[in-house]
Amino acid sequence: RLHAAIASLQLPELPGPLRGVRLECAQAELAWPAVRCATAQLSVEESPWGAQQVAVSVDWQSAAQWRLGFSGLQYAGGQVSGEFSMEAGQWRLKAQAHALRLEQLDGIADVRSDAALASLAGLLGLELELAGDAGGLRGVDLQARLRDLAWSDPAGLQVGEQLGASLALQGRARAADWEGSAQLRLHAGQLYSDPVFLDLQSQPLALDLRGRWQAAGQQLQLRRLQLDAGSMLRVDGAADVDVQAGSLRAAQLAVTAADLAATYASLVQPVLIGTAFDDLEVGGNVSAQLDWQGGVLHALDVRLGRLDAEDRAGGFGANGLAGSVHWRATGDSPASRLAFEGGHIGKLGFG
């Protein structure tokens, strides 16, 4: 039988002391220095996260080879389980969490403050794997699921309600740099970012990023950048971002609005409120190619596919607008061509 009791334990990594710590193992295997216990119980009377009763398994061979498993850890209104191990100079942490309350997470007050939010709440579930060595963290794999996610700023200009989201993040260290990918999907709830409102239940939003982070110059190289909002909007391309300067150094983007009516209603019309173009009935499709170099737009190519637009007040209208528009920052631009089947300005019609 193995028993250990600690009246008070203070660790620099923890936000507060642990008091009344007791470890009990009814059937330990001791072959010094090796210690094994498959079914230990760890109890803590006081901790920064309340009283704890945690099931623990220990397999200690040496300081260079050991494993610690745990389950039932109470944190942020939910439970956390996992395993921490060390072997051949490589450490690994695997953890699973269920039904954590976002508003109770450590550090969430700083997140709210940085984002200037009056409220931030939701339920979080995740699977996390971290790997590293004596030099620090070398790998990250994260699968996170959020439901009932909600936030608001004091003015009500940035609001999320009943959002459902999933996040997958993978990263590997390459010397001082990192390579990896991130996939974010918003699939439920409503999102308002003044003046744009999105119903994510009817039109999910997906973001896929793959690239390299250069820590020395704080440069983000995105070899893949994909934003998918269905027929309303799709963006594909690559980009180099100077994070330290907050600027876009270079980018090649293909933008497609396959259903211009949906694009106008959700993204364009709210921006045009108060202008002559804020009450149109539109249809058709538009695509564009953008080339961004040296921090400025270098080239733009736009194609219109049978665009129809009608001012509901009767001021103007055009139908069957098609063609291409080309622009270059330097040198000669290719010829642009536009054609239309008809339209009107007020009651004056044209063919």
CSV table of C-alpha atoms in Angstrom, one decimal:
chain,number,residue,atom,x,y,z
A,1,ARG,CA,0.0,0.0,0.0
A,2,LEU,CA,1.3,3.5,-0.9
A,3,HIS,CA,0.1,6.6,0.9
A,4,ALA,CA,1.3,10.2,0.6
A,5,ALA,CA,0.0,13.3,2.3
A,6,ILE,CA,0.9,16.9,1.6
A,7,ALA,CA,-0.5,19.7,3.8
A,8,SER,CA,0.2,22.5,1.3
A,9,LEU,CA,1.8,22.5,-2.1
A,10,GLN,CA,2.8,25.7,-4.0
A,11,LEU,CA,3.9,25.4,-7.7
A,12,PRO,CA,4.9,28.4,-9.8
A,13,GLU,CA,2.9,27.0,-12.7
A,14,LEU,CA,-0.4,27.0,-10.7
A,15,PRO,CA,-2.5,30.1,-10.0
A,16,GLY,CA,-2.8,29.2,-6.3
A,17,PRO,CA,-1.8,26.6,-3.7
A,18,LEU,CA,-3.0,23.0,-3.3
A,19,ARG,CA,-4.1,22.1,0.3
A,20,GLY,CA,-4.9,18.8,1.9
A,21,VAL,CA,-3.4,16.7,-0.9
A,22,ARG,CA,-3.7,12.9,-0.4
A,23,LEU,CA,-2.6,10.1,-2.7
A,24,GLU,CA,-3.7,6.5,-2.0
A,25,CYS,CA,-2.8,3.3,-3.8
A,26,ALA,CA,-4.1,0.1,-2.3
A,27,GLN,CA,-2.0,-2.2,-4.6
A,28,ALA,CA,1.3,-0.6,-5.6
A,29,GLU,CA,4.2,-2.5,-7.4
A,30,LEU,CA,7.6,-1.4,-6.0
A,31,ALA,CA,10.8,-2.5,-7.6
A,32,TRP,CA,12.9,0.6,-6.7
A,33,PRO,CA,13.3,3.0,-8.3
A,34,ALA,CA,10.4,1.7,-10.4
A,35,VAL,CA,6.9,2.4,-9.0
A,36,ARG,CA,3.6,1.3,-10.6
A,37,CYS,CA,0.0,1.9,-9.5
A,38,ALA,CA,-2.8,1.3,-11.9
A,39,THR,CA,-5.6,2.4,-9.6
A,40,ALA,CA,-4.6,5.3,-7.4
A,41,GLN,CA,-6.9,8.0,-5.9
A,42,LEU,CA,-5.8,11.6,-5.6
A,43,SER,CA,-7.8,13.9,-3.4
A,44,VAL,CA,-7.3,17.7,-2.9
A,45,GLU,CA,-9.3,19.6,-0.3
A,46,GLU,CA,-8.6,23.0,-1.7
A,47,SER,CA,-7.3,24.1,-5.1
A,48,PRO,CA,-7.8,27.1,-7.5
A,49,TRP,CA,-10.5,24.9,-9.1
A,50,GLY,CA,-12.2,23.6,-6.0
A,51,ALA,CA,-12.0,20.3,-4.2
A,52,GLN,CA,-10.9,17.3,-6.4
A,53,GLN,CA,-11.3,13.6,-6.5
A,54,VAL,CA,-9.2,12.3,-9.4
A,55,ALA,CA,-8.5,8.7,-10.5
A,56,VAL,CA,-4.7,8.3,-11.2
A,57,SER,CA,-2.5,5.7,-12.8
A,58,VAL,CA,1.3,5.9,-12.4
A,59,ASP,CA,4.1,4.0,-14.1
A,60,TRP,CA,7.5,5.4,-13.0
A,61,GLN,CA,10.6,3.7,-14.3
A,62,SER,CA,13.1,6.6,-14.0
A,63,ALA,CA,13.2,10.4,-14.4
A,64,ALA,CA,13.7,9.8,-18.1
A,65,GLN,CA,10.8,7.3,-18.5
A,66,TRP,CA,7.5,7.6,-16.8
A,67,ARG,CA,3.7,7.9,-17.4
A,68,LEU,CA,1.0,9.6,-15.4
A,69,GLY,CA,-2.7,9.1,-16.3
A,70,PHE,CA,-5.7,10.9,-14.8
A,71,SER,CA,-9.4,11.2,-15.1
A,72,GLY,CA,-12.3,13.0,-13.4
A,73,LEU,CA,-10.4,16.3,-12.9
A,74,GLN,CA,-13.1,19.0,-12.3
A,75,TYR,CA,-12.4,22.2,-14.2
A,76,ALA,CA,-14.5,25.1,-15.5
A,77,GLY,CA,-17.7,23.3,-14.8
A,78,GLY,CA,-16.7,20.2,-16.8
A,79,GLN,CA,-14.2,17.3,-16.6
A,80,VAL,CA,-10.7,16.7,-17.9
A,81,SER,CA,-8.8,13.5,-18.4
A,82,GLY,CA,-5.5,12.7,-20.0
A,83,GLU,CA,-2.0,11.3,-19.9
A,84,PHE,CA,1.4,12.9,-19.4
A,85,SER,CA,4.5,10.8,-20.3
A,86,MET,CA,8.3,11.1,-20.8
A,87,GLU,CA,10.4,8.7,-22.8
A,88,ALA,CA,13.9,9.1,-24.4
A,89,GLY,CA,14.0,12.8,-23.8
A,90,GLN,CA,10.5,13.4,-25.4
A,91,TRP,CA,7.5,14.4,-23.4
A,92,ARG,CA,3.9,14.2,-24.5
A,93,LEU,CA,0.6,15.4,-23.1
A,94,LYS,CA,-2.8,14.0,-24.2
A,95,ALA,CA,-5.9,15.5,-22.8
A,96,GLN,CA,-9.7,15.4,-23.4
A,97,ALA,CA,-12.2,17.8,-22.0
A,98,HIS,CA,-16.0,17.8,-21.9
A,99,ALA,CA,-18.5,20.5,-21.4
A,100,LEU,CA,-16.1,23.2,-20.2
A,101,ARG,CA,-17.7,26.6,-19.6
A,102,LEU,CA,-15.9,29.1,-21.7
A,103,GLU,CA,-16.5,32.0,-19.2
A,104,GLN,CA,-14.8,30.0,-16.4
A,105,LEU,CA,-11.6,29.2,-18.2
A,106,ASP,CA,-8.3,30.6,-16.8
A,107,GLY,CA,-7.3,33.7,-18.8
A,108,ILE,CA,-10.7,34.3,-20.4
A,109,ALA,CA,-10.9,37.7,-18.7
A,110,ASP,CA,-7.8,38.8,-20.6
A,111,VAL,CA,-9.3,37.5,-23.9
A,112,ARG,CA,-12.5,39.5,-23.3
A,113,SER,CA,-10.4,42.6,-22.4
A,114,ASP,CA,-8.2,42.3,-25.5
A,115,ALA,CA,-11.3,41.9,-27.7
A,116,ALA,CA,-13.2,44.6,-25.9
A,117,LEU,CA,-16.1,42.3,-25.2
A,118,ALA,CA,-18.8,42.8,-22.6
A,119,SER,CA,-19.6,39.1,-22.5
A,120,LEU,CA,-18.2,35.8,-23.8
A,121,ALA,CA,-19.8,32.4,-23.0
A,122,GLY,CA,-20.2,28.9,-24.4
A,123,LEU,CA,-19.5,25.2,-23.9
A,124,LEU,CA,-16.2,23.8,-25.0
A,125,GLY,CA,-15.1,20.2,-25.7
A,126,LEU,CA,-11.6,19.3,-27.0
A,127,GLU,CA,-9.0,16.7,-27.6
A,128,LEU,CA,-5.4,18.1,-27.3
A,129,GLU,CA,-2.0,16.5,-27.8
A,130,LEU,CA,1.2,18.4,-27.1
A,131,ALA,CA,4.7,17.1,-27.7
A,132,GLY,CA,8.1,18.5,-27.0
A,133,ASP,CA,11.6,18.0,-25.5
A,134,ALA,CA,14.0,19.9,-23.3
A,135,GLY,CA,14.0,22.7,-25.9
A,136,GLY,CA,10.3,23.3,-25.5
A,137,LEU,CA,7.1,22.6,-27.4
A,138,ARG,CA,7.6,20.9,-30.8
A,139,GLY,CA,4.1,19.8,-31.8
A,140,VAL,CA,0.4,20.6,-31.4
A,141,ASP,CA,-2.7,18.8,-32.4
A,142,LEU,CA,-6.1,20.2,-31.3
A,143,GLN,CA,-9.7,19.3,-32.1
A,144,ALA,CA,-12.1,21.7,-30.4
A,145,ARG,CA,-15.9,21.9,-30.5
A,146,LEU,CA,-17.9,24.9,-29.3
A,147,ARG,CA,-21.7,25.1,-28.9
A,148,ASP,CA,-24.0,27.9,-27.6
A,149,LEU,CA,-21.1,30.3,-28.2
A,150,ALA,CA,-22.2,33.9,-27.6
A,151,TRP,CA,-20.4,37.2,-27.2
A,152,SER,CA,-21.2,40.9,-27.4
A,153,ASP,CA,-19.3,44.2,-27.2
A,154,PRO,CA,-20.7,47.0,-25.1
A,155,ALA,CA,-22.2,48.9,-28.1
A,156,GLY,CA,-23.8,45.7,-29.5
A,157,LEU,CA,-21.9,46.1,-32.8
A,158,GLN,CA,-20.1,42.8,-32.6
A,159,VAL,CA,-22.5,40.0,-31.5
A,160,GLY,CA,-22.6,36.2,-31.8
A,161,GLU,CA,-25.6,34.1,-30.6
A,162,GLN,CA,-26.0,30.4,-30.2
A,163,LEU,CA,-23.0,29.7,-32.5
A,164,GLY,CA,-21.8,26.2,-33.2
A,165,ALA,CA,-18.1,25.9,-34.2
A,166,SER,CA,-15.3,23.4,-34.7
A,167,LEU,CA,-11.6,24.0,-34.9
A,168,ALA,CA,-8.8,21.7,-36.0
A,169,LEU,CA,-5.2,22.9,-35.5
A,170,GLN,CA,-2.0,21.1,-36.3
A,171,GLY,CA,1.5,22.5,-35.9
A,172,ARG,CA,5.1,21.2,-36.0
A,173,ALA,CA,8.2,23.1,-35.1
A,174,ARG,CA,11.0,23.4,-37.7
A,175,ALA,CA,14.0,24.9,-35.9
A,176,ALA,CA,12.7,28.3,-34.8
A,177,ASP,CA,9.7,28.3,-37.2
A,178,TRP,CA,6.4,26.5,-37.3
A,179,GLU,CA,4.5,24.7,-40.1
A,180,GLY,CA,0.9,23.7,-39.8
A,181,SER,CA,-2.7,24.1,-40.7
A,182,ALA,CA,-6.0,25.3,-39.2
A,183,GLN,CA,-9.6,24.6,-40.2
A,184,LEU,CA,-12.4,26.6,-38.7
A,185,ARG,CA,-16.1,25.9,-39.4
A,186,LEU,CA,-19.1,27.9,-38.1
A,187,HIS,CA,-22.2,25.9,-38.7
A,188,ALA,CA,-25.0,27.2,-36.4
A,189,GLY,CA,-26.3,30.4,-34.8
A,190,GLN,CA,-26.1,34.0,-35.9
A,191,LEU,CA,-23.2,36.4,-36.3
A,192,TYR,CA,-23.5,40.2,-36.5
A,193,SER,CA,-20.4,42.4,-37.2
A,194,ASP,CA,-21.7,45.9,-38.0
A,195,PRO,CA,-23.2,46.2,-40.5
A,196,VAL,CA,-23.1,42.6,-41.7
A,197,PHE,CA,-25.5,39.9,-40.4
A,198,LEU,CA,-25.0,36.2,-41.2
A,199,ASP,CA,-27.3,33.3,-40.4
A,200,LEU,CA,-24.8,30.4,-40.1
A,201,GLN,CA,-27.5,27.8,-39.8
A,202,SER,CA,-28.6,28.3,-43.4
A,203,GLN,CA,-25.2,29.2,-44.7
A,204,PRO,CA,-22.2,27.7,-42.8
A,205,LEU,CA,-18.8,29.3,-43.1
A,206,ALA,CA,-15.5,27.5,-43.4
A,207,LEU,CA,-11.9,28.7,-43.3
A,208,ASP,CA,-8.9,26.6,-44.2
A,209,LEU,CA,-5.3,27.8,-43.7
A,210,ARG,CA,-2.0,26.0,-44.3
A,211,GLY,CA,1.4,27.6,-44.1
A,212,ARG,CA,4.5,28.6,-42.2
A,213,TRP,CA,5.1,31.0,-39.3
A,214,GLN,CA,8.6,32.6,-39.2
A,215,ALA,CA,9.1,33.7,-35.6
A,216,ALA,CA,12.2,35.9,-36.2
A,217,GLY,CA,10.4,38.4,-38.4
A,218,GLN,CA,6.9,37.6,-37.4
A,219,GLN,CA,6.0,36.6,-40.9
A,220,LEU,CA,3.0,34.4,-41.8
A,221,GLN,CA,3.3,32.6,-45.1
A,222,LEU,CA,-0.1,31.1,-46.1
A,223,ARG,CA,0.4,28.6,-48.9
A,224,ARG,CA,-3.3,27.8,-48.8
A,225,LEU,CA,-6.0,30.3,-47.9
A,226,GLN,CA,-9.6,29.2,-48.5
A,227,LEU,CA,-12.8,30.9,-47.3
A,228,ASP,CA,-15.9,29.0,-48.2
A,229,ALA,CA,-19.4,30.5,-47.7
A,230,GLY,CA,-21.1,28.5,-50.4
A,231,SER,CA,-22.5,30.2,-53.4
A,232,MET,CA,-22.5,33.5,-51.6
A,233,LEU,CA,-18.7,33.8,-51.5
A,234,ARG,CA,-15.6,31.7,-52.0
A,235,VAL,CA,-12.0,32.9,-51.8
A,236,ASP,CA,-9.0,30.7,-52.8
A,237,GLY,CA,-5.3,31.7,-52.9
A,238,ALA,CA,-2.1,32.3,-51.0
A,239,ALA,CA,-0.7,35.3,-49.0
A,240,ASP,CA,2.3,36.6,-47.1
A,241,VAL,CA,1.4,38.6,-44.0
A,242,ASP,CA,3.8,40.9,-42.0
A,243,VAL,CA,2.1,40.3,-38.6
A,244,GLN,CA,4.5,42.7,-36.8
A,245,ALA,CA,3.6,45.6,-39.2
A,246,GLY,CA,0.0,44.5,-39.6
A,247,SER,CA,0.3,44.6,-43.4
A,248,LEU,CA,-0.3,42.3,-46.4
A,249,ARG,CA,3.0,41.9,-48.3
A,250,ALA,CA,1.8,39.7,-51.2
A,251,ALA,CA,-1.3,37.7,-52.2
A,252,GLN,CA,-2.9,35.9,-55.1
A,253,LEU,CA,-6.6,35.5,-54.6
A,254,ALA,CA,-9.5,34.1,-56.6
A,255,VAL,CA,-12.8,35.4,-55.4
A,256,THR,CA,-16.1,34.0,-56.6
A,257,ALA,CA,-19.7,35.0,-55.9
A,258,ALA,CA,-21.7,32.3,-57.7
A,259,ASP,CA,-25.1,33.6,-56.4
A,260,LEU,CA,-24.8,37.4,-56.5
A,261,ALA,CA,-28.3,37.8,-55.0
A,262,ALA,CA,-27.1,36.1,-51.8
A,263,THR,CA,-23.8,38.1,-51.8
A,264,TYR,CA,-25.6,41.4,-52.2
A,265,ALA,CA,-28.2,40.7,-49.5
A,266,SER,CA,-25.7,39.5,-46.9
A,267,LEU,CA,-22.5,41.3,-47.6
A,268,VAL,CA,-23.0,44.3,-50.0
A,269,GLN,CA,-26.4,45.8,-49.2
A,270,PRO,CA,-25.6,46.5,-45.5
A,271,VAL,CA,-22.5,48.5,-46.6
A,272,LEU,CA,-24.5,50.6,-49.1
A,273,ILE,CA,-27.3,51.7,-46.8
A,274,GLY,CA,-28.0,55.4,-47.5
A,275,THR,CA,-26.7,55.3,-51.1
A,276,ALA,CA,-28.5,54.9,-54.4
A,277,PHE,CA,-27.6,51.2,-54.5
A,278,ASP,CA,-29.1,50.1,-51.2
A,279,ASP,CA,-32.3,48.6,-52.5
A,280,LEU,CA,-31.6,46.5,-55.6
A,281,GLU,CA,-32.8,43.3,-57.0
A,282,VAL,CA,-29.7,41.6,-58.4
A,283,GLY,CA,-28.8,38.2,-60.0
A,284,GLY,CA,-25.9,36.6,-61.8
A,285,ASN,CA,-22.4,35.8,-60.8
A,286,VAL,CA,-19.1,37.5,-60.5
A,287,SER,CA,-15.5,36.3,-60.2
A,288,ALA,CA,-12.2,38.2,-59.7
A,289,GLN,CA,-8.5,37.6,-59.6
A,290,LEU,CA,-6.4,39.8,-57.4
A,291,ASP,CA,-2.6,40.1,-57.3
A,292,TRP,CA,-1.1,41.9,-54.4
A,293,GLN,CA,2.6,42.7,-54.5
A,294,GLY,CA,4.9,44.9,-52.3
A,295,GLY,CA,2.0,45.8,-50.0
A,296,VAL,CA,-0.2,47.3,-52.8
A,297,LEU,CA,-2.7,45.9,-55.3
A,298,HIS,CA,-0.8,45.1,-58.5
A,299,ALA,CA,-3.4,43.6,-60.8
A,300,LEU,CA,-7.2,43.1,-60.9
A,301,ASP,CA,-9.3,41.0,-63.3
A,302,VAL,CA,-13.1,40.8,-63.0
A,303,ARG,CA,-15.5,38.7,-64.9
A,304,LEU,CA,-19.3,39.3,-64.9
A,305,GLY,CA,-21.6,36.5,-65.8
A,306,ARG,CA,-25.1,37.7,-67.0
A,307,LEU,CA,-25.5,40.2,-64.1
A,308,ASP,CA,-29.0,41.7,-63.6
A,309,ALA,CA,-29.7,44.7,-61.4
A,310,GLU,CA,-32.9,46.5,-60.8
A,311,ASP,CA,-33.5,49.5,-58.5
A,312,ARG,CA,-36.7,48.6,-56.7
A,313,ALA,CA,-37.5,52.4,-56.6
A,314,GLY,CA,-37.5,52.4,-60.4
A,315,GLY,CA,-34.5,54.7,-60.8
A,316,PHE,CA,-32.4,52.4,-63.0
A,317,GLY,CA,-31.8,48.9,-64.1
A,318,ALA,CA,-29.7,46.7,-66.4
A,319,ASN,CA,-30.0,43.1,-67.5
A,320,GLY,CA,-27.7,40.6,-69.1
A,321,LEU,CA,-24.5,42.5,-68.2
A,322,ALA,CA,-21.5,40.4,-69.1
A,323,GLY,CA,-17.8,40.8,-69.9
A,324,SER,CA,-14.5,41.4,-68.2
A,325,VAL,CA,-12.7,44.3,-66.6
A,326,HIS,CA,-8.8,44.3,-66.4
A,327,TRP,CA,-6.6,46.7,-64.5
A,328,ARG,CA,-2.8,46.9,-63.9
A,329,ALA,CA,-1.0,49.2,-61.5
A,330,THR,CA,1.9,49.6,-64.0
A,331,GLY,CA,2.2,49.2,-67.8
A,332,ASP,CA,-0.7,48.5,-70.2
A,333,SER,CA,-3.8,46.7,-69.0
A,334,PRO,CA,-5.5,44.1,-71.3
A,335,ALA,CA,-8.6,45.5,-73.0
A,336,SER,CA,-11.8,45.4,-71.0
A,337,ARG,CA,-15.1,44.5,-72.6
A,338,LEU,CA,-18.6,44.9,-71.4
A,339,ALA,CA,-21.9,44.1,-73.0
A,340,PHE,CA,-25.5,44.2,-71.9
A,341,GLU,CA,-28.9,43.1,-73.3
A,342,GLY,CA,-30.9,46.1,-72.1
A,343,GLY,CA,-31.9,48.4,-69.3
A,344,HIS,CA,-33.3,51.7,-68.3
A,345,ILE,CA,-32.6,55.0,-66.5
A,346,GLY,CA,-35.9,56.1,-65.0
A,347,LYS,CA,-38.5,55.6,-67.8
A,348,LEU,CA,-35.9,55.9,-70.5
A,349,GLY,CA,-35.2,52.4,-71.8
A,350,PHE,CA,-32.3,51.3,-74.0
A,351,GLY,CA,-31.4,48.1,-75.8
